[in-house]
XYZ file of C-alpha atoms in Angstrom:
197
model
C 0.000 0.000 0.000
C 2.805 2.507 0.972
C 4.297 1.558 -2.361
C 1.646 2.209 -4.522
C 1.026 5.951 -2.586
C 4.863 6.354 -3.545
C 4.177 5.964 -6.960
C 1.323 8.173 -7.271
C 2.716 10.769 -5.619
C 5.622 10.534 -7.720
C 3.229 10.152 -10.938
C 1.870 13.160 -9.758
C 5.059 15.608 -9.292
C 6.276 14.594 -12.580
C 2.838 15.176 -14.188
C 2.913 18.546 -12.545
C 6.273 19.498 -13.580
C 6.416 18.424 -16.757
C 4.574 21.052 -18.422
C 6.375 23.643 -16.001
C 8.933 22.705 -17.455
C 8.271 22.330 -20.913
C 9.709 25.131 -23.689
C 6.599 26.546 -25.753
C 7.548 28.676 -28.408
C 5.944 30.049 -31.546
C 6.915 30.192 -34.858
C 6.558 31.127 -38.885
C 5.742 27.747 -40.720
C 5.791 27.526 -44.744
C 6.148 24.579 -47.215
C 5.447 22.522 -50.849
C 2.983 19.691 -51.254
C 5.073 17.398 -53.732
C 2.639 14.276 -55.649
C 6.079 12.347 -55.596
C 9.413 12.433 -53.499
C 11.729 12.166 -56.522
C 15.562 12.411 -55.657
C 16.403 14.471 -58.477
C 15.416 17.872 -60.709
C 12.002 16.844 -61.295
C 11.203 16.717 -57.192
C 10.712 20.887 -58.056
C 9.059 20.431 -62.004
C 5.368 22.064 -61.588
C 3.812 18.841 -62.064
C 4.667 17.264 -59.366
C 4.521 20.413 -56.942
C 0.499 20.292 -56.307
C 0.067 23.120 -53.111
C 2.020 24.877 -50.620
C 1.379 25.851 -47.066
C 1.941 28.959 -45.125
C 0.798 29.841 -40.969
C 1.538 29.768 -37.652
C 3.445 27.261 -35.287
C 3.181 26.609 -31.696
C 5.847 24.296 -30.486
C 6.457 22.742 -27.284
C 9.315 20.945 -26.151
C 10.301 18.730 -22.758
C 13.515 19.353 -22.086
C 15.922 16.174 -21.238
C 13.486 13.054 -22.137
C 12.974 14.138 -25.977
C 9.721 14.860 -26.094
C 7.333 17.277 -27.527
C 4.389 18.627 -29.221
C 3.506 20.584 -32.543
C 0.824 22.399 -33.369
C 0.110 24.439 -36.822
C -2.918 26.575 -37.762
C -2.145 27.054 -42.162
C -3.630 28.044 -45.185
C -3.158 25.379 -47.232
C -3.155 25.403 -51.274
C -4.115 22.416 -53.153
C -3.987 22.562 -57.404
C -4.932 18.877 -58.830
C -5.287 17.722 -62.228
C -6.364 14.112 -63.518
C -4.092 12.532 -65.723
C -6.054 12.307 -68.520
C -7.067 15.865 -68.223
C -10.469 15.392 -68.230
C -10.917 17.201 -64.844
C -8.976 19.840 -61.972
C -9.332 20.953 -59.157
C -7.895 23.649 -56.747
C -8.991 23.348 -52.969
C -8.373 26.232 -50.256
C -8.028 24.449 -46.627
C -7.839 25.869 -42.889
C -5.230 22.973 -41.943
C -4.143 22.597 -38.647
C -1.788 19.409 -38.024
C -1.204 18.397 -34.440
C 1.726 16.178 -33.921
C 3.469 14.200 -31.335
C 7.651 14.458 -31.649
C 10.577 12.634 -30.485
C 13.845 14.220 -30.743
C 17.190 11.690 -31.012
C 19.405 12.721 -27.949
C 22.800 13.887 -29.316
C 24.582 15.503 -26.302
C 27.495 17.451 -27.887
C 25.534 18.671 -30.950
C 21.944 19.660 -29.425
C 22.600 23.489 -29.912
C 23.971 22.922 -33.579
C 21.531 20.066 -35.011
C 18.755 18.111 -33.491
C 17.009 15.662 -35.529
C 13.084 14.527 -34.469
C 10.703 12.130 -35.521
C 6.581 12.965 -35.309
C 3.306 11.591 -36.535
C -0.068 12.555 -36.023
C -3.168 13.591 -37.233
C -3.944 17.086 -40.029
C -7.716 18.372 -39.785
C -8.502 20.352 -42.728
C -11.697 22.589 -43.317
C -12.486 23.321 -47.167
C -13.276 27.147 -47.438
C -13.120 27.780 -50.614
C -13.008 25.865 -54.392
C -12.686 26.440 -58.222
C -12.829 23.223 -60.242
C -14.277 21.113 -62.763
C -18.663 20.460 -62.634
C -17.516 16.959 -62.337
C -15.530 17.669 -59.095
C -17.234 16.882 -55.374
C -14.896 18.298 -53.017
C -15.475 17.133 -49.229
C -16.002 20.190 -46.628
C -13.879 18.636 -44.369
C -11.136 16.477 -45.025
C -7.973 14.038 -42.664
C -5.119 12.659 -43.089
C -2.650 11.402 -40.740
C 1.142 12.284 -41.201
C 4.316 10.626 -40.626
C 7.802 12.654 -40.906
C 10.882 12.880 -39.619
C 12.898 16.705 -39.370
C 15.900 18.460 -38.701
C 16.335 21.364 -35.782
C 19.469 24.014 -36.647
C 20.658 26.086 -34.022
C 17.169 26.130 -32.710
C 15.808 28.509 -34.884
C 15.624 26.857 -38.351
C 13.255 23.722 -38.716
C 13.124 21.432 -41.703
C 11.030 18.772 -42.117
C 9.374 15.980 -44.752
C 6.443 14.032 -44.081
C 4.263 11.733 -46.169
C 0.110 12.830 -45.499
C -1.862 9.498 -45.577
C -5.189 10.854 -46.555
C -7.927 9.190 -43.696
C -10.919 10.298 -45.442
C -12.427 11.054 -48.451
C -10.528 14.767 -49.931
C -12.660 14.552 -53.572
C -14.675 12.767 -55.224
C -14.620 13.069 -59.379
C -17.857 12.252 -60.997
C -17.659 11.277 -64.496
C -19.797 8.513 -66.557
C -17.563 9.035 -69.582
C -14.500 8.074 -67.955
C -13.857 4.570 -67.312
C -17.958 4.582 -66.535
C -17.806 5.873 -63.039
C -16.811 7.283 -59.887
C -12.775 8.350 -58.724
C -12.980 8.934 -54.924
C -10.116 10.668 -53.811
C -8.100 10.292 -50.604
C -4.849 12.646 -50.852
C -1.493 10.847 -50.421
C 1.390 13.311 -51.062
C 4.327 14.297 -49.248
C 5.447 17.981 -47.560
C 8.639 19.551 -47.377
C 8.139 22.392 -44.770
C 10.438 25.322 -43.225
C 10.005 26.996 -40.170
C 11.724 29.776 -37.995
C 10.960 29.332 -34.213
C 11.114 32.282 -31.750
């Protein structure tokens, strides 16, 4: 019985001081939405750049044990084209990502470079659209994203992740084309640049 009190009130003093101690800072985020990750000139050809992002960062970071928290509010650009060309569409998102980060302990080079690891989920509300009549665009749209980052001298963040598209993003309606229905669940990856404060 006295052990388990021990515990709990440890559980409890760390729970408190954790977020005492945590860093939060804010930050200017901005990035591409790349349809491929291509390791050469044609990662940057305009086909395969399809959006960008620009907004606001709020970071938080537990000192010693690597942990820490990201959260983004961003405008978010999407311009989409079928193959075929048939049919496009450009989407307009409020897109606010909230991820869960670990950051790889490396003592002697923390202040220089500190490279992280996050996932988590990106909630995106449609607020505006221009596209083909043959386009259904979902008012609300996630995707969960896994991505792995760089921190430089604290300030500069860079960072890649791949956006696994939950639900349903579009949904192309077109009886001449292959007779049916394309439903579309974005998967695309982000390179993204951000200055912390």
């Amino acid at each position: 019985m006295m052990n388990k009190r021990l515990l709990l009130s440890i559980l409890l003093v760390v729970t408190l001081a954790l977020p005492a101690a945590a860093q939060v800072r804010l930050g200017l985020r901005g990035g591409v939405t790349l349809g491929k990750m291509k390791f050469d000139r044609e990662i940057i050809d305009s086909d395969n750049r399809i959006g960008y992002t620009c907004g606001l960062l709020l970071d938080v970071n537990i000192p010693v044990i690597g942990l820490g928290a990201e959260v983004s509010a961003l405008y978010a650009h999407r311009d989409d084209r079928l193959t075929d060309g048939t049919g496009y569409f450009k989407r307009h998102y409020i897109e606010i990502p909230v991820y869960a980060r670990y950051r790889l302990s490396l003592p002697a080079l923390e202040r220089i470079v500190a490279p992280y690891v996050f996932t988590g989920p990106s909630f995106s509300v449609l607020f505006n659209e221009d596209g083909s009549s043959d386009c259904n665009n979902s008012k609300t749209y996630l995707a969960w994203d896994i991505g792995a980052g760089v921190d430089l001298f604290k300030r500069l963040r860079l960072s890649a992740s791949y956006d696994i598209g939950i639900s349903k993003a579009m949904e192309y309606v077109n009886h001449d084309y292959d007779g049916g229905h394309i439903h579309g669940k974005d998967r695309h990856w982000t390179l993204s640049a951000a200055i912390l404060f």
